[in-house]
CSV table of C-alpha atoms and ligand atoms in Angstrom, one decimal:
chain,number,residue,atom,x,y,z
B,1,UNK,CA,271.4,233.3,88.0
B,2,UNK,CA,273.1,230.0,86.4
B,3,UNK,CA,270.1,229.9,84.5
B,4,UNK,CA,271.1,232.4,81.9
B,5,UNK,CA,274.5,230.1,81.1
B,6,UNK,CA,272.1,227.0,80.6
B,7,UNK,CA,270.1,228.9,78.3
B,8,UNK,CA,273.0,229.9,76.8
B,9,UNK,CA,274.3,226.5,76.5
B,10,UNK,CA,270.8,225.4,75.5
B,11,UNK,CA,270.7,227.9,72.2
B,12,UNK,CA,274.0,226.4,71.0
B,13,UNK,CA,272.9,223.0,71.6
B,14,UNK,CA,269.6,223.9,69.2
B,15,UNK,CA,272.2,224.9,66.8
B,16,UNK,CA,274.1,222.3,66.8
B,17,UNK,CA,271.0,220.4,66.2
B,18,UNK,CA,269.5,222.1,63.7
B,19,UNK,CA,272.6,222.2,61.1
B,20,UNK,CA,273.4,218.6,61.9
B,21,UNK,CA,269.6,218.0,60.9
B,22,UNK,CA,270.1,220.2,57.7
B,23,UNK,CA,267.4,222.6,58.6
B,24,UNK,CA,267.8,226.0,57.1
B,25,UNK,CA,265.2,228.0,58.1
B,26,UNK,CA,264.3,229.9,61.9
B,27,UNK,CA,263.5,228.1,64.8
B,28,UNK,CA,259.8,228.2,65.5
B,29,UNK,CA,259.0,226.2,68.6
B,30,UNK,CA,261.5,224.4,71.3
B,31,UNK,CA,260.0,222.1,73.9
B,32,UNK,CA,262.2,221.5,76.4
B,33,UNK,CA,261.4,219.0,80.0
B,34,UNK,CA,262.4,220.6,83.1
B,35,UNK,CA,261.9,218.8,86.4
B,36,UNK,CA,260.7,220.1,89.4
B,37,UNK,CA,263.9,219.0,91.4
B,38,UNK,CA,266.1,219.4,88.8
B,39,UNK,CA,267.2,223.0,90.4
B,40,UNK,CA,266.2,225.3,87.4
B,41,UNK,CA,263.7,227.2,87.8
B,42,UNK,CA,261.5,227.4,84.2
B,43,UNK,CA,260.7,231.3,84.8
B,44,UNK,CA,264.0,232.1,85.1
B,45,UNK,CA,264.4,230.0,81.7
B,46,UNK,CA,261.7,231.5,80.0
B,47,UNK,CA,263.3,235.0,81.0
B,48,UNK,CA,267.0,234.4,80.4
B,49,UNK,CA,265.7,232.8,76.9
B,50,UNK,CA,263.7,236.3,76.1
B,51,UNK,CA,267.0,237.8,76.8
B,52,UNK,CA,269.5,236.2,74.6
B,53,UNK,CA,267.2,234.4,71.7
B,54,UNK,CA,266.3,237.7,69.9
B,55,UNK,CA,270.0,237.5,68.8
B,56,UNK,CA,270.7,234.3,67.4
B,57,UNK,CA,268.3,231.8,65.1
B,58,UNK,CA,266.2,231.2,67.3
B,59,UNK,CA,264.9,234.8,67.6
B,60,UNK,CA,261.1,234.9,68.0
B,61,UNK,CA,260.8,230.9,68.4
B,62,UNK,CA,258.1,229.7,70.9
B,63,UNK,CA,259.4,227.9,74.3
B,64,UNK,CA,257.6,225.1,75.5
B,65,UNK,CA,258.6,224.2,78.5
B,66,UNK,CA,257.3,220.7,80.8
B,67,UNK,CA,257.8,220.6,84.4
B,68,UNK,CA,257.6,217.1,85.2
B,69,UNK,CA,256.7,216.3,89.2
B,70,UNK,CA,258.5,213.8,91.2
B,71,UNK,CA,257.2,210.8,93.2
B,72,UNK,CA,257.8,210.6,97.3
B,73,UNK,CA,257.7,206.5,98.0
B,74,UNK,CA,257.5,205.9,101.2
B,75,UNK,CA,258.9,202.9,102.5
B,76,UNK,CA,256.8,202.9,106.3
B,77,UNK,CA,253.4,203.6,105.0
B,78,UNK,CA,254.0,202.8,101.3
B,79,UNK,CA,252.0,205.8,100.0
B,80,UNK,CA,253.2,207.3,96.4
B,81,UNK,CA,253.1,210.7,96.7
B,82,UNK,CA,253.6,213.4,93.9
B,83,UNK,CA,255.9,216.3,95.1
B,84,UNK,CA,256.8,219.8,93.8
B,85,UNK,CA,259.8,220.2,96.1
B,86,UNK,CA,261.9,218.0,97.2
B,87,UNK,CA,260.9,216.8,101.2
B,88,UNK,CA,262.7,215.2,103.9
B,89,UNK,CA,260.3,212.8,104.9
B,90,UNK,CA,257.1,211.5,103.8
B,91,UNK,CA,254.1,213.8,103.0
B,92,UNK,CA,251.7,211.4,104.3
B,93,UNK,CA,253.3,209.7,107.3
B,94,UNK,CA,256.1,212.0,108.3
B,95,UNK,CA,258.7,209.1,108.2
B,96,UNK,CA,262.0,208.9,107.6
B,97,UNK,CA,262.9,206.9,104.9
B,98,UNK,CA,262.2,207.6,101.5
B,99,UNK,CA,263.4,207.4,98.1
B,100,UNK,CA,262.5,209.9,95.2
B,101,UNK,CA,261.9,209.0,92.0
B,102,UNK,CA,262.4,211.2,88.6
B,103,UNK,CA,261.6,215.3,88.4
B,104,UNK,CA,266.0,216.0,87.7
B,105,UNK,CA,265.7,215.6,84.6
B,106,UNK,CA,266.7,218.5,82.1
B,107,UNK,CA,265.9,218.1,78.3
B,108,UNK,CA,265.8,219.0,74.7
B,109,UNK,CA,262.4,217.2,73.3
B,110,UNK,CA,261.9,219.1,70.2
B,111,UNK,CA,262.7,221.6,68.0
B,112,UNK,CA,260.3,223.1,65.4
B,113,UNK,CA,261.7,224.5,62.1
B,114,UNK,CA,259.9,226.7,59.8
B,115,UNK,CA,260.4,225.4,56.2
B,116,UNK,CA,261.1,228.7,53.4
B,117,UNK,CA,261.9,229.1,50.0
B,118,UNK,CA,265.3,231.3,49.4
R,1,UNK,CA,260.5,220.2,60.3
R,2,UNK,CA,260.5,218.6,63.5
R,3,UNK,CA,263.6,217.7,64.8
R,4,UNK,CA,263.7,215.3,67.9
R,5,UNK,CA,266.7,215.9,69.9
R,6,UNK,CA,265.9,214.0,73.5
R,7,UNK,CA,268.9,214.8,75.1
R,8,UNK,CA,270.1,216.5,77.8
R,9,UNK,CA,270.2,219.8,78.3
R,10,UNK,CA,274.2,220.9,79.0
R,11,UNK,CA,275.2,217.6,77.2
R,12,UNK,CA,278.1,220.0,76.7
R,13,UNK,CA,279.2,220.4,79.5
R,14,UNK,CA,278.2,216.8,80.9
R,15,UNK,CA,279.8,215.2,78.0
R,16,UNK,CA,283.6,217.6,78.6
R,17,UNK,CA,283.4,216.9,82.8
R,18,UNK,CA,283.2,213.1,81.1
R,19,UNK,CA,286.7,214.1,78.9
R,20,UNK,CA,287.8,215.3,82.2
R,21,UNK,CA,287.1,212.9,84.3
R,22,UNK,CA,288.7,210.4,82.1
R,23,UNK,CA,291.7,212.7,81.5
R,24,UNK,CA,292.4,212.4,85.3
R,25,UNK,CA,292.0,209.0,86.0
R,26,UNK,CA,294.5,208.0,83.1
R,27,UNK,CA,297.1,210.8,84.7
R,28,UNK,CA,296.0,208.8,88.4
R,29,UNK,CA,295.0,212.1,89.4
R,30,UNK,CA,291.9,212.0,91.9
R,31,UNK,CA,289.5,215.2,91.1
R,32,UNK,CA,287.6,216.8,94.2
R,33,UNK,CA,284.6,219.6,93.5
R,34,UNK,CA,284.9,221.2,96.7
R,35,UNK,CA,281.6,223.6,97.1
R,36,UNK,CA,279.8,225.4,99.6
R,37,UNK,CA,278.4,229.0,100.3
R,38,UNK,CA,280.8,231.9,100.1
R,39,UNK,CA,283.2,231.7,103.4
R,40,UNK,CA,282.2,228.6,104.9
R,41,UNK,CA,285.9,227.2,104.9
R,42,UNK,CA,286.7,226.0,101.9
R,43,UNK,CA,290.3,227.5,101.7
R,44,UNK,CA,290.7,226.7,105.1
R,45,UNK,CA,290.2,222.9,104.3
R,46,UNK,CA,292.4,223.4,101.6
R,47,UNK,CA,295.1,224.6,103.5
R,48,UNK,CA,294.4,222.1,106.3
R,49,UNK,CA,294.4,219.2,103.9
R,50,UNK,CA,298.0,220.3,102.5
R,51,UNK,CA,299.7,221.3,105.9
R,52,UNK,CA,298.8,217.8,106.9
R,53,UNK,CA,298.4,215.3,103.9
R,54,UNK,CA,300.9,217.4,101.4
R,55,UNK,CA,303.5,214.7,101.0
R,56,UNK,CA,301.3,211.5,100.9
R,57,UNK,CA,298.8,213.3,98.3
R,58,UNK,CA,300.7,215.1,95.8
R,59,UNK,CA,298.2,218.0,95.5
R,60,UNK,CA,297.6,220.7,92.9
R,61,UNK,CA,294.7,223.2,93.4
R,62,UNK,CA,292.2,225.2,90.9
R,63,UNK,CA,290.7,228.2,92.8
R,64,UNK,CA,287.8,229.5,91.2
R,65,UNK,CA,286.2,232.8,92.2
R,66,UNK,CA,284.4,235.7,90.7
R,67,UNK,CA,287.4,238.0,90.8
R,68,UNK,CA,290.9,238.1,92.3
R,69,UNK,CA,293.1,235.1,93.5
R,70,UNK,CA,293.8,235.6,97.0
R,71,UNK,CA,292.9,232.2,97.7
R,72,UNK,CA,294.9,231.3,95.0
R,73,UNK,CA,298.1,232.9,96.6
R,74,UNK,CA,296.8,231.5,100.5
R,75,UNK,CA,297.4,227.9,98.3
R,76,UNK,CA,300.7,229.3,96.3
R,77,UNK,CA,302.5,230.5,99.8
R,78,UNK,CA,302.1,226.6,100.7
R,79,UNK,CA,304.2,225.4,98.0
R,80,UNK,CA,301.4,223.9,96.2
R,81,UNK,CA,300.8,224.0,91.9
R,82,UNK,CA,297.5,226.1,92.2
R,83,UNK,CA,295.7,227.7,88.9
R,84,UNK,CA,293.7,230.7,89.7
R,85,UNK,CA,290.1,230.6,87.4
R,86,UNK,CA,287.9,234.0,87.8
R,87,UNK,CA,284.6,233.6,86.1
R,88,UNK,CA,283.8,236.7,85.5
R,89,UNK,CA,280.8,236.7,86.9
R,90,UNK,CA,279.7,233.5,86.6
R,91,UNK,CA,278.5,232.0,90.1
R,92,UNK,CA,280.0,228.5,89.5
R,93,UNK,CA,282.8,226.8,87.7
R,94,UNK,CA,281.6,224.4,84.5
R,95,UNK,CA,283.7,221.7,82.9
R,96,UNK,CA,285.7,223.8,80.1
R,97,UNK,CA,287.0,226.1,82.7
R,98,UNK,CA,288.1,223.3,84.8
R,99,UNK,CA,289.2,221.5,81.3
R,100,UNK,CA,291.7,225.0,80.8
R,101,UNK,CA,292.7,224.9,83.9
R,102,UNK,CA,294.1,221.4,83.9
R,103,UNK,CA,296.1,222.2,81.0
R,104,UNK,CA,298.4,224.1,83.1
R,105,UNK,CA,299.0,221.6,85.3
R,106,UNK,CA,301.5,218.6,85.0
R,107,UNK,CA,298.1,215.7,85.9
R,108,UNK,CA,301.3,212.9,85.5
R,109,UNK,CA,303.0,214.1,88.9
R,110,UNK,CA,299.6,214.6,90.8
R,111,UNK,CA,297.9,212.4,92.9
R,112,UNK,CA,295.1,214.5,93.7
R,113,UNK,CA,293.0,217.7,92.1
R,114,UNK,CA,291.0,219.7,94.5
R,115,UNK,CA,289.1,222.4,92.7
R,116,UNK,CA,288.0,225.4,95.3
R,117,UNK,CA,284.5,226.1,93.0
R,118,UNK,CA,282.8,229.7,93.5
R,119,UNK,CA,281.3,230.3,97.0
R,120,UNK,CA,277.4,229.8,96.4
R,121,UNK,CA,275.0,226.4,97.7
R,122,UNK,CA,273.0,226.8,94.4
R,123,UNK,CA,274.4,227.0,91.0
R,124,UNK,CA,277.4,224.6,91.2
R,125,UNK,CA,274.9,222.1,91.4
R,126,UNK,CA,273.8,221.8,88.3
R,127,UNK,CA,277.3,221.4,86.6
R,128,UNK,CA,279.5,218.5,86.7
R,129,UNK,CA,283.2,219.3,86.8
R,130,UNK,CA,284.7,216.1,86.2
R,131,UNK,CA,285.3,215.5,89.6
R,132,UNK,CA,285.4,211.8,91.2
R,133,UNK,CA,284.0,213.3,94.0
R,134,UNK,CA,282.2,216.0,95.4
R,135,UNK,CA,282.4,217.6,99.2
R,136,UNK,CA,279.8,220.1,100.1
R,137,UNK,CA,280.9,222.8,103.5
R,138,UNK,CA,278.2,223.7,105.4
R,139,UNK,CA,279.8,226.1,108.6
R,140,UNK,CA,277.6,226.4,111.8
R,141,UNK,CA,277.2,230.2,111.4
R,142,UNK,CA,275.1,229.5,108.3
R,143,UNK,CA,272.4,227.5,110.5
R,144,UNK,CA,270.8,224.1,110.9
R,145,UNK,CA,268.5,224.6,108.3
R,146,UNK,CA,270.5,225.1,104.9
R,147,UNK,CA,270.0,221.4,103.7
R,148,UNK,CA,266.2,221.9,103.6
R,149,UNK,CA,266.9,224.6,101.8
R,150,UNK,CA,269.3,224.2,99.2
R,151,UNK,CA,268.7,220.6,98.7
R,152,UNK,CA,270.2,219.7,95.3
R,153,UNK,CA,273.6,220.9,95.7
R,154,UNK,CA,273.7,218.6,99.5
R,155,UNK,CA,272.0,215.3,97.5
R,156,UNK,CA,274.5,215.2,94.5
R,157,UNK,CA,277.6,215.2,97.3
R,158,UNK,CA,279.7,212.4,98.7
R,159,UNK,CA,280.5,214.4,101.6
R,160,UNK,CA,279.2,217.0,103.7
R,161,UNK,CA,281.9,218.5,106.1
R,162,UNK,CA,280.4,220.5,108.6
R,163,UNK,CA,283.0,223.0,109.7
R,164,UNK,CA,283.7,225.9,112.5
R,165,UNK,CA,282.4,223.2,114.7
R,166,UNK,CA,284.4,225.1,117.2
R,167,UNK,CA,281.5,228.1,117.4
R,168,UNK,CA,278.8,225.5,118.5
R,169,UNK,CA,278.5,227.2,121.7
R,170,UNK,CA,277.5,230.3,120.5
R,171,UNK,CA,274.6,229.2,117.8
R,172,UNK,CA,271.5,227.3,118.0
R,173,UNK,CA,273.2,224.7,115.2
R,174,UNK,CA,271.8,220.7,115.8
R,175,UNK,CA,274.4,218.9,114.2
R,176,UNK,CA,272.0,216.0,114.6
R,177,UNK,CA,269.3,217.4,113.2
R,178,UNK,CA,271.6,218.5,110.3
R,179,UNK,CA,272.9,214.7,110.0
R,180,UNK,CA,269.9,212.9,109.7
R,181,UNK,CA,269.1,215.7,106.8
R,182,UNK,CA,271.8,214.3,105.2
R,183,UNK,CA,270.9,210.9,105.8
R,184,UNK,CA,268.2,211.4,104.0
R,185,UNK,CA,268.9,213.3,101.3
R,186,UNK,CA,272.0,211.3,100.5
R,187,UNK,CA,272.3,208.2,102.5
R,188,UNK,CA,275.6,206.8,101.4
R,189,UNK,CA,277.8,210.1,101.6
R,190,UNK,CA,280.2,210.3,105.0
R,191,UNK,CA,279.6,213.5,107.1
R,192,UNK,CA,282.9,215.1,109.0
R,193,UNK,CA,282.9,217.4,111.8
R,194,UNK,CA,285.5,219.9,110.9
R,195,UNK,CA,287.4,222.8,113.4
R,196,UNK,CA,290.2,224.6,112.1
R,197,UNK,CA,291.2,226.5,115.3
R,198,UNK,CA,291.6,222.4,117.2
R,199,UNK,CA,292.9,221.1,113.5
R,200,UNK,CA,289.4,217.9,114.5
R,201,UNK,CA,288.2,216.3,111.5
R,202,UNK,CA,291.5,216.8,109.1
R,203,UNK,CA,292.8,213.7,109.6
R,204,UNK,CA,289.4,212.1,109.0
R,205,UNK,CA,288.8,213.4,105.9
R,206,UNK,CA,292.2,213.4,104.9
R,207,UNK,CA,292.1,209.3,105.3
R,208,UNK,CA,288.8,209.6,103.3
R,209,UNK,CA,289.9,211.0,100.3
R,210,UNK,CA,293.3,208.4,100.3
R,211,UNK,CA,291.1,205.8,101.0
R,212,UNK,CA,288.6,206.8,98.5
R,213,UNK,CA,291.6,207.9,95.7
R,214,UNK,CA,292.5,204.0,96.6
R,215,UNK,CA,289.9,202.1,95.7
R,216,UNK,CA,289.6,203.7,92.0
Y,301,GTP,N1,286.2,229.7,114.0
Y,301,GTP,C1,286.4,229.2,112.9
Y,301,GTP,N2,286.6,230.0,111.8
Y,301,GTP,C2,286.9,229.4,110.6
Y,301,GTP,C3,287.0,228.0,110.4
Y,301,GTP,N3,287.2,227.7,109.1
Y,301,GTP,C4,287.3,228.9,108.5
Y,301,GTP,N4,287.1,229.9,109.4
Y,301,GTP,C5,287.1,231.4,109.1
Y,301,GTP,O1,286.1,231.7,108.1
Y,301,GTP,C6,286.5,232.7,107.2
Y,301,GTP,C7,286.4,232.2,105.8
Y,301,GTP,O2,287.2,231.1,105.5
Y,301,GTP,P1,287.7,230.7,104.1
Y,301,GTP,O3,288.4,229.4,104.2
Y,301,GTP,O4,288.4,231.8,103.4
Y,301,GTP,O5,286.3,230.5,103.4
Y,301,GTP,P2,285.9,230.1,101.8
Y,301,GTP,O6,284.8,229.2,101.8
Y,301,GTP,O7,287.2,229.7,101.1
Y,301,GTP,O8,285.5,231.5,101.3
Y,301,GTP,P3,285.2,232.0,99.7
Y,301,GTP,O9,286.4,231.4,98.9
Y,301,GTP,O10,285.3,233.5,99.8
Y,301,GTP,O11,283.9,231.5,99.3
Y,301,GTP,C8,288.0,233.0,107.6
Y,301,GTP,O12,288.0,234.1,108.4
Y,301,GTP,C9,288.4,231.8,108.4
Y,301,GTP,O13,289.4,232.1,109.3
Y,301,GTP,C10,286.8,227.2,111.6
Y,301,GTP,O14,286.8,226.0,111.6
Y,301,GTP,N5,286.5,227.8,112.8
Y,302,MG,MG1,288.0,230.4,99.3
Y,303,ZN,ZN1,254.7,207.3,104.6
């Protein structure tokens, strides 16, 4: 479960953030980008995060999260094909040789602050 | 207020394994993440590597595991520096354990760093050590099939060792089919074939790593 560390990691990032941006009041709404090859699993995320958020700033804030797909290019047939999982050859010819492009990434987009008056 | 952050998540720990990293290669020490499920070989290797290669390599060794250090005294009854990390828990090592670790260790009369991380083809991954390379085990018990399935941690490697080569005859294991797997997934890393009861592949992978510590 190396999820709950990342999230862990991920809540002190947004708190980093936040004071370096000056913002005083709770966190209402994180968007985050988590691609489908990027080995995290966003469930897992979305569960660790209702696990250790209630304590910390960013108790009761919204998660967002994007799952960006990644592309299969095939270099026999030269078909672009989107893909959930990473594959081994192409979806559409069964060759060989293939690159993938994009779905590793893991991000921070944004992070939503409720404004209050003290 | 919206804040935009666009950054990675673990910038953390990408931007300490970065500290590391540098931290070695000023010291001339070359850093090896050595991963792979939980008794595929990897202490085996290590103690292969350092019976054989001890002298030309000047080795020190971070164990890390979940609890104990018996693979931590396996390395110590060698004669090698070794730091024992337990994680507590934690199913991989990440850069500030490895950064603690390090501390310990006199980096100016190393040549090379290999760091045992914690037995598991999934969560190590994610989490850059500050390694200059990266070898993932893969034994023959554990079947032909683990690159389809654990994909991630076999595409970010530089090697793949296969090891236990030795029990081919008594699996159904295709060392071609898990080859060309490779090939795919990662076409420039070197694949070994590994035995520790005939000592194969030591040499091999021990001329690797010199070669590849060389041309840094
Ligand atoms: N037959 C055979 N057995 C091996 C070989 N390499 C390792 N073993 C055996 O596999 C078992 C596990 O080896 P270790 O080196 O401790 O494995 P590990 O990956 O360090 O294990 P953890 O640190 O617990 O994850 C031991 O009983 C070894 O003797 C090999 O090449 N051939
Ligand atoms: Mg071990
Ligand atoms: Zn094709």
């Amino acid at each position: 479960m190396h999820e709950l560390s990342i999230v862990e990691a991920l809540i002190e990032q947004v708190e980093t953030e936040v004071d370096r941006a000056g913002a005083r009041g709770p966190v209402a709404r994180l968007k985050l980008s988590i691609g489908r090859l990027s080995g995290v699993n966003a469930d897992a995320v979305r569960f660790a995060f209702q696990l250790l958020a209630p304590s910390t700033r960013l108790a009761g804030a919204a998660l967002e999260i994007d799952e960006p797909k990644a592309v299969c290019v095939c270099a026999a047939c030269g078909a672009r094909t989107e893909i959930e999982e990473l594959v081994l050859s192409c979806p559409a010819c069964q060759a060989g040789k293939i690159t993938i492009d994009g779905g590793r990434e893991m991000l921070l987009e944004t992070i939503d602050v409720d404004e209050f008056d003290r | 207020m919206k804040i935009v952050a666009a950054q990675k998540i673990l910038k953390a720990n990408d931007q300490l394994a970065e500290e590391n990293r540098r931290r070695f290669s000023a010291a001339g020490v070359f850093g090896v993440n050595i991963v792979g499920s939980p008794g595929c070989g990897k202490t085996t290797l290590l103690e292969a590597l350092i019976g054989r290669f001890g002298d030309a390599l000047a080795p020190a060794v971070i164990e890390g595991d979940i609890a104990g250090s018996i693979d931590a005294e396996r390395i110590d009854a060698l004669g090698v520096p070794v730091v024992q990390i337990n994680t507590d828990g934690a199913c991989h090592l990440d850069a500030q354990m490895v950064n603690a670790a390090a501390g310990s260790l006199e980096l100016g009369q190393l040549g090379l760093l290999l760091i045992e991380n914690v037995g598991n083809l999934v969560c190590p991954a994610g989490f850059d050590l500050g390694e200059h390379r990266r070898i993932v085990l893969l034994s023959v018990p554990e079947g032909d099939d683990k690159i389809a399935k654990y994909p991630a941690i076999f595409r970010g490697s530089h090697a793949l060792a296969i090891t236990k080569i030795d029990l081919l005859p008594h699996f159904d294991f295709s060392v071609d089919r898990v080859v060309a797997d490779m090939r795919r997934l990662a076409p420039a890393a070197r694949v070994f074939q590994l035995s520790a009861k005939t000592g194969g592949g030591v040499a091999e992978i021990g001329d690797w790593l010199q070669a590849e510590a060389a041309a840094r």
